[in-house]
Coordinates of C-alpha atoms in Angstrom, one line a residue:
M226 CA 0.0 0.0 0.0
T227 CA 1.3 3.5 -0.9
V228 CA 2.0 5.7 2.1
P229 CA 0.8 9.3 1.7
L230 CA 3.0 12.3 1.9
Q231 CA 3.6 13.4 5.5
V232 CA 4.0 17.0 6.6
P233 CA 4.5 18.5 10.0
Q234 CA 1.8 20.6 11.6
Q235 CA 4.3 23.2 12.8
A236 CA 8.0 23.9 12.8
T237 CA 10.1 23.8 16.0
S238 CA 12.9 26.4 16.2
S239 CA 15.7 26.4 18.7
G240 CA 17.2 29.5 17.2
E241 CA 20.1 27.4 15.9
P242 CA 21.1 27.4 12.2
L243 CA 19.4 24.7 10.1
R244 CA 21.9 21.9 9.4
I245 CA 21.7 21.0 5.7
S246 CA 23.3 18.5 3.3
V247 CA 23.1 18.5 -0.4
L248 CA 23.3 15.3 -2.4
G249 CA 24.0 16.3 -6.0
A250 CA 25.6 19.6 -5.1
T251 CA 27.1 20.4 -8.5
G252 CA 23.9 19.8 -10.6
S253 CA 21.3 22.4 -11.4
I254 CA 19.2 21.7 -8.3
G255 CA 22.2 21.6 -6.0
T256 CA 23.6 24.8 -7.2
S257 CA 20.2 26.5 -7.0
T258 CA 19.9 25.2 -3.4
L259 CA 23.3 26.6 -2.5
D260 CA 22.5 29.9 -4.1
L261 CA 19.6 30.3 -1.7
V262 CA 21.7 29.1 1.3
S263 CA 24.4 31.6 0.5
R264 CA 22.0 34.5 0.7
A265 CA 21.3 33.8 4.4
P266 CA 24.5 32.1 5.8
E267 CA 23.4 32.9 9.3
R268 CA 20.4 30.6 8.9
Y269 CA 22.1 27.5 7.6
R270 CA 25.1 25.3 8.4
V271 CA 26.3 23.1 5.6
E272 CA 27.1 19.6 6.8
A273 CA 27.9 17.6 3.7
L274 CA 28.0 18.2 -0.1
V275 CA 28.0 15.3 -2.6
A276 CA 28.8 15.2 -6.3
Q277 CA 29.4 12.5 -8.9
R278 CA 32.9 13.5 -10.2
D279 CA 33.3 17.3 -10.6
A280 CA 35.9 17.7 -7.8
T281 CA 36.8 21.3 -8.8
K282 CA 33.2 22.6 -8.6
L283 CA 32.5 20.6 -5.5
A284 CA 35.5 21.9 -3.7
A285 CA 34.6 25.4 -4.6
A286 CA 31.1 25.0 -3.3
A287 CA 32.4 23.3 -0.1
R288 CA 34.8 26.2 0.5
A289 CA 32.2 28.9 -0.3
N290 CA 29.6 27.4 2.1
D291 CA 32.0 26.2 4.8
A292 CA 30.9 22.6 4.5
R293 CA 32.2 20.0 6.9
L294 CA 32.4 17.2 4.4
A295 CA 32.7 16.9 0.6
V296 CA 32.3 13.6 -1.2
V297 CA 32.7 12.5 -4.8
A298 CA 31.0 9.3 -5.8
D299 CA 33.7 8.5 -8.4
P300 CA 36.8 7.3 -6.5
A301 CA 39.0 8.4 -9.4
A302 CA 38.2 12.1 -8.5
Y303 CA 39.3 11.8 -4.9
R304 CA 42.9 13.0 -5.4
D305 CA 41.7 16.2 -7.2
L306 CA 39.1 16.8 -4.5
A307 CA 41.6 16.3 -1.6
A308 CA 44.1 18.6 -3.3
A309 CA 41.5 21.3 -3.9
L310 CA 40.4 21.2 -0.3
S311 CA 43.9 21.1 1.2
G312 CA 44.3 23.5 4.1
S313 CA 40.6 24.2 4.3
G314 CA 39.8 21.9 7.2
I315 CA 37.0 20.4 5.1
E316 CA 37.0 16.6 5.2
A317 CA 37.1 14.8 1.8
A318 CA 35.9 11.3 0.9
A319 CA 35.0 9.3 -2.2
G320 CA 33.1 6.2 -3.4
P321 CA 29.5 5.0 -3.2
D322 CA 29.8 4.0 0.5
A323 CA 31.1 7.4 1.4
V324 CA 28.1 9.0 -0.4
V325 CA 25.7 6.9 1.7
E326 CA 27.7 7.8 4.9
A327 CA 27.4 11.5 3.9
A328 CA 23.7 11.1 3.5
Q329 CA 23.5 9.8 7.1
R330 CA 25.5 12.6 8.6
P331 CA 23.6 14.7 11.2
A332 CA 21.4 17.2 9.4
D333 CA 18.0 18.7 9.8
W334 CA 17.3 19.0 6.1
V335 CA 18.7 17.1 3.1
M336 CA 18.4 17.9 -0.5
A337 CA 18.2 14.6 -2.5
A338 CA 19.2 15.6 -6.0
I339 CA 21.4 12.8 -7.3
V340 CA 20.2 12.0 -10.8
G341 CA 18.9 8.6 -11.7
T342 CA 18.7 5.3 -9.8
A343 CA 22.1 6.1 -8.4
G344 CA 20.3 8.4 -6.0
L345 CA 18.1 5.6 -4.5
A346 CA 20.5 4.2 -1.8
P347 CA 21.7 7.6 -0.5
S348 CA 18.2 9.0 -0.5
L349 CA 16.9 6.1 1.5
A350 CA 19.9 6.5 3.8
A351 CA 19.1 10.1 4.3
L352 CA 15.7 9.3 5.8
A353 CA 15.9 9.7 9.5
S354 CA 13.5 10.5 12.4
G355 CA 12.4 14.1 12.4
R356 CA 14.4 14.9 9.3
R357 CA 13.1 16.8 6.3
L358 CA 14.1 15.3 3.0
A359 CA 13.7 17.6 0.0
L360 CA 13.2 15.1 -2.8
A361 CA 14.4 16.1 -6.3
N362 CA 15.2 12.6 -7.5
K363 CA 12.0 11.3 -9.1
E364 CA 13.7 7.9 -9.9
C365 CA 13.6 7.1 -6.2
L366 CA 9.8 6.9 -6.3
V367 CA 9.5 5.5 -9.8
T368 CA 12.0 2.7 -9.0
A369 CA 10.9 1.9 -5.4
G370 CA 8.0 4.2 -4.5
E371 CA 6.3 1.8 -2.1
L372 CA 9.5 1.1 -0.3
F373 CA 10.6 4.7 -0.1
M374 CA 7.3 6.2 1.3
R375 CA 6.9 3.2 3.7
R376 CA 10.4 3.8 5.0
A377 CA 9.7 7.5 5.4
A378 CA 6.6 6.8 7.4
E379 CA 8.3 4.2 9.6
V380 CA 11.1 6.6 10.7
G381 CA 8.9 9.7 10.9
A382 CA 10.8 11.6 8.1
T383 CA 9.0 14.4 6.2
V384 CA 9.3 14.1 2.4
L385 CA 9.0 17.5 0.7
P386 CA 8.6 17.4 -3.1
V387 CA 11.0 19.6 -5.0
D388 CA 10.0 19.0 -8.6
S389 CA 8.0 22.1 -9.6
E390 CA 4.9 20.1 -10.5
H391 CA 4.8 18.1 -7.3
N392 CA 5.7 21.1 -5.2
A393 CA 2.7 22.8 -6.8
V394 CA 0.4 19.9 -6.0
F395 CA 1.7 19.9 -2.5
Q396 CA 0.8 23.5 -2.1
G397 CA -2.6 23.0 -3.7
M398 CA -3.4 20.1 -1.4
L399 CA -3.0 22.3 1.7
S400 CA -6.2 24.1 0.8
G401 CA -8.7 21.3 1.5
P402 CA -9.1 17.8 3.0
R403 CA -7.3 15.0 1.1
A404 CA -10.5 13.1 0.7
A405 CA -12.0 16.0 -1.3
V406 CA -9.3 15.9 -4.0
E407 CA -10.8 14.5 -7.2
R408 CA -8.0 15.0 -9.7
V409 CA -4.5 16.3 -10.1
T410 CA -3.1 17.6 -13.3
L411 CA 0.6 18.1 -14.0
T412 CA 1.6 20.5 -16.7
A413 CA 4.3 20.0 -19.3
S414 CA 6.0 22.6 -21.4
G415 CA 6.0 20.3 -24.4
G416 CA 9.7 20.6 -24.7
P417 CA 11.6 21.7 -27.8
F418 CA 9.6 19.4 -30.1
R419 CA 6.1 20.5 -29.1
T420 CA 5.2 21.6 -32.6
W421 CA 7.4 19.3 -34.6
T422 CA 6.0 16.5 -36.9
R423 CA 6.5 12.9 -35.9
A424 CA 9.1 12.5 -38.7
A425 CA 11.1 15.5 -37.6
I426 CA 11.0 14.4 -33.9
A427 CA 12.3 10.9 -34.9
A428 CA 15.3 12.5 -36.6
A429 CA 16.1 15.0 -33.8
T430 CA 19.7 15.3 -32.7
P431 CA 21.0 15.4 -29.1
E432 CA 21.8 19.1 -29.6
Q433 CA 18.3 19.9 -30.6
A434 CA 16.8 17.8 -27.8
L435 CA 19.0 19.6 -25.2
K436 CA 17.6 23.0 -26.1
H437 CA 14.7 23.3 -23.7
P438 CA 12.6 26.4 -24.3
N439 CA 12.0 27.3 -20.6
W440 CA 14.1 25.4 -18.1
S441 CA 17.8 25.0 -17.5
M442 CA 18.3 21.4 -16.4
G443 CA 20.8 18.5 -16.6
A444 CA 21.1 16.5 -19.8
K445 CA 19.1 13.4 -18.6
V446 CA 16.1 15.4 -17.4
T447 CA 16.2 17.7 -20.5
I448 CA 16.1 14.7 -22.8
D449 CA 13.2 13.2 -20.8
S450 CA 11.4 16.5 -21.1
A451 CA 11.9 16.5 -24.9
S452 CA 10.3 13.0 -25.1
L453 CA 7.7 13.7 -22.5
M454 CA 9.0 10.7 -20.6
N455 CA 9.7 13.1 -17.8
K456 CA 6.0 13.7 -17.4
G457 CA 5.3 10.0 -17.3
L458 CA 7.8 9.5 -14.5
E459 CA 6.3 12.5 -12.7
L460 CA 2.8 10.9 -12.8
I461 CA 4.3 7.8 -11.1
E462 CA 6.0 10.0 -8.6
A463 CA 2.8 11.9 -7.8
M464 CA 0.9 8.6 -7.3
H465 CA 3.3 7.7 -4.5
L466 CA 3.7 11.1 -2.9
F467 CA 0.0 11.9 -2.7
Q468 CA -1.6 8.5 -2.6
L469 CA -3.5 8.9 -5.8
D470 CA -5.0 6.3 -8.2
A471 CA -3.8 6.3 -11.9
D472 CA -7.2 7.6 -13.1
Q473 CA -6.9 10.6 -10.8
L474 CA -3.8 11.8 -12.6
D475 CA -3.7 13.8 -15.8
V476 CA -1.3 15.8 -18.0
L477 CA -1.7 19.1 -19.9
V478 CA 0.8 20.7 -22.2
H479 CA 1.3 24.3 -21.1
P480 CA 4.1 26.0 -23.2
Q481 CA 4.5 29.0 -20.9
S482 CA 5.5 26.9 -17.8
I483 CA 3.7 29.3 -15.5
V484 CA 1.0 27.0 -14.1
H485 CA 2.9 24.0 -12.7
A486 CA 0.0 21.9 -11.5
L487 CA -3.7 22.0 -10.8
V488 CA -5.6 20.3 -8.0
Q489 CA -9.4 19.8 -8.5
Y490 CA -11.6 19.4 -5.5
S491 CA -15.0 17.8 -5.1
D492 CA -16.8 21.1 -5.0
G493 CA -15.6 22.0 -8.5
A494 CA -12.8 24.3 -7.4
V495 CA -9.5 24.0 -9.2
L496 CA -6.4 25.4 -7.6
A497 CA -3.5 26.3 -9.8
Q498 CA 0.0 27.1 -8.4
M499 CA 1.8 29.6 -10.6
S500 CA 5.3 31.1 -10.7
V501 CA 8.1 32.0 -13.1
P502 CA 10.0 28.9 -14.3
D503 CA 12.8 29.1 -11.8
M504 CA 13.6 26.0 -9.6
R505 CA 14.5 28.3 -6.8
V506 CA 10.8 28.8 -6.1
P507 CA 10.0 25.2 -5.1
I508 CA 13.4 24.8 -3.5
A509 CA 12.8 27.8 -1.3
H510 CA 9.4 26.5 -0.4
C511 CA 11.0 23.2 0.8
L512 CA 13.9 24.9 2.4
G513 CA 11.7 27.2 4.5
W514 CA 8.8 24.8 5.1
P515 CA 6.5 25.6 6.7
V516 CA 7.7 29.2 6.7
R517 CA 7.7 31.3 3.5
L518 CA 11.2 32.6 2.6
N519 CA 11.9 35.8 0.8
G520 CA 13.0 34.4 -2.6
P521 CA 15.3 36.2 -5.0
V522 CA 13.3 35.2 -8.2
T523 CA 11.6 37.4 -10.7
R524 CA 8.0 38.1 -9.7
L525 CA 5.3 36.8 -11.9
D526 CA 3.7 39.5 -14.2
L527 CA 0.6 38.0 -15.8
A528 CA -0.1 41.2 -17.7
A529 CA 3.3 41.0 -19.4
I530 CA 2.8 37.3 -20.2
S531 CA -0.7 38.2 -21.6
S532 CA -2.0 34.7 -22.2
L533 CA -1.7 31.1 -20.8
T534 CA -2.5 28.2 -23.1
F535 CA -3.2 24.5 -22.6
E536 CA -3.5 21.5 -24.8
R537 CA -3.7 17.7 -24.6
P538 CA -0.4 15.8 -25.1
D539 CA -0.1 14.1 -28.4
L540 CA 0.6 10.4 -27.5
D541 CA 1.2 9.5 -31.1
R542 CA 4.1 12.0 -31.5
F543 CA 5.3 11.4 -28.0
P544 CA 4.9 7.7 -27.3
A545 CA 7.2 7.7 -24.3
L546 CA 4.4 9.4 -22.3
R547 CA 1.9 6.8 -23.4
I548 CA 4.3 4.0 -22.4
A549 CA 4.9 5.5 -19.0
M550 CA 1.1 6.0 -18.4
E551 CA 0.6 2.3 -19.2
A552 CA 3.4 1.4 -16.7
L553 CA 1.6 3.6 -14.1
A554 CA -1.7 1.7 -14.7
A555 CA 0.0 -1.7 -14.7
G556 CA 1.8 -1.0 -11.4
G557 CA 3.9 -3.6 -9.7
A558 CA 7.4 -3.9 -11.1
A559 CA 6.6 -2.1 -14.4
P560 CA 7.7 1.4 -13.3
T561 CA 11.0 0.0 -12.1
V562 CA 11.7 -1.6 -15.5
L563 CA 10.5 1.5 -17.3
N564 CA 12.9 3.8 -15.4
A565 CA 15.9 1.5 -15.9
A566 CA 15.3 1.0 -19.6
N567 CA 14.8 4.7 -20.1
E568 CA 18.1 5.5 -18.4
I569 CA 19.9 3.1 -20.8
A570 CA 18.0 4.6 -23.8
V571 CA 18.7 8.2 -23.0
A572 CA 22.4 7.5 -22.5
A573 CA 22.5 5.7 -25.8
F574 CA 20.8 8.6 -27.5
L575 CA 23.3 11.1 -26.1
Q576 CA 26.1 8.8 -27.3
R577 CA 24.4 8.7 -30.7
R578 CA 23.9 4.9 -30.5
L579 CA 20.2 5.3 -30.7
T580 CA 17.8 7.7 -32.5
F581 CA 15.4 9.9 -30.6
S582 CA 12.4 7.7 -31.6
G583 CA 14.4 4.7 -30.5
I584 CA 14.2 5.9 -26.9
A585 CA 10.5 4.9 -26.6
G586 CA 11.1 1.8 -28.7
L587 CA 13.8 0.5 -26.4
V588 CA 11.7 1.2 -23.3
A589 CA 8.7 -0.6 -24.8
A590 CA 10.7 -3.6 -25.9
T591 CA 12.3 -3.9 -22.4
L592 CA 8.9 -3.8 -20.7
E593 CA 7.8 -6.6 -23.0
S594 CA 10.9 -8.7 -22.3
V595 CA 11.1 -8.5 -18.5
A596 CA 8.7 -10.7 -16.7
P597 CA 6.1 -8.7 -14.7
G598 CA 6.2 -9.0 -11.0
A599 CA 5.4 -7.3 -7.7
A600 CA 6.9 -3.9 -6.8
P601 CA 10.3 -4.2 -5.0
Q602 CA 10.0 -4.2 -1.2
T603 CA 13.6 -3.8 -0.3
L604 CA 16.6 -1.9 -1.6
A605 CA 18.2 -5.1 -2.7
E606 CA 15.1 -6.1 -4.7
A607 CA 14.9 -2.7 -6.4
L608 CA 18.6 -2.7 -7.4
A609 CA 18.4 -6.3 -8.6
L610 CA 15.4 -5.5 -10.8
D611 CA 17.0 -2.4 -12.0
A612 CA 20.2 -4.3 -13.0
E613 CA 18.2 -7.0 -14.7
S614 CA 16.2 -4.4 -16.7
R615 CA 19.3 -2.5 -17.7
A616 CA 21.0 -5.7 -18.9
V617 CA 17.9 -6.6 -21.0
A618 CA 17.8 -3.1 -22.5
E619 CA 21.5 -3.2 -23.4
G620 CA 20.9 -6.6 -25.0
L621 CA 18.0 -5.1 -27.1
L622 CA 19.8 -1.9 -28.0
S623 CA 21.3 -3.0 -31.3
E624 CA 18.1 -4.5 -32.6
I625 CA 16.0 -1.4 -31.6
A626 CA 18.7 1.0 -33.0
A627 CA 18.5 -0.8 -36.4
K628 CA 14.7 -0.6 -36.5
A629 CA 14.6 3.0 -35.5
S630 CA 17.3 4.2 -37.9

């Protein structure tokens, strides 16, 4: 059974700085988080910063924010990190085990922003009694949503959604009883190919797919946005976060990226959360929760924008969203397989081993090839199914690439 999102009724304040850690400190979410933290250094004390392999950027962030610990997941980057931190008094470490240990360090608030399934183990490790976990890694819930939310409930952690759409739903759900929520609609910009023909989309290059019209994000998320797979993953994430059924979730394409989600109530009211497309808005909401911070972002000017438009997603031109919606409806292990296959497909596309249309083709073929089963209930089960699905996807890659070319 899916465990609903838990939120505290009130904050407790000892007057001490909030101890924070950032997992994924050199990515777009991590840097936006540290930008907010740096604007009020008296309010925050940085415990640990984690990155994949960019030792130079990580060391600079650790020094700028007076972190106690900096960790690179790639052991090969340790020497550079240690050299860059020499004389600073900041502890350096490397390797997957060190990442998990960093996630467990004493902190009041942890940003979980490691991209992909690689973020699952450290995000689970970051869950602790009384801790607030700002979750920006949607793959945690797609790969092991039942396990993740159950663990959070067991230890009494508070999971705060960072994705702009889920943060918008979170805010909208505070306006009425959960039982009165009828429908939740996530919005999608439509990505760079919103108006392209199916043939043009199929021939799209990585450079074209990486040119998102509204958001500045990492490569993986940007490609997922271009295929609309990102919106399918977000539907699965929303199901777990907010204890919703598949038929209570919907998607609308909204090119302006001003309305991030809509929550429809039983009395007919529909609440829309709006803001400029800047990830510092939802991050600030999570960082200050339940207090509103004074954010540095541009204020929304609806008169200047003039109009907001909405349209149904085209599941023929964007089959990845249809496949993800089918996995959502199927439940069980399907979302775990979906996510693993998609990570392999996106990496292959960026490496030019697969066409853009081949992304959806490889995911669909992998879902057909991996035997369906129950949703993983332990970290070991989730990682084993992920590994199996990746191996199957890799095995199918050449065949799918040939068909899609």
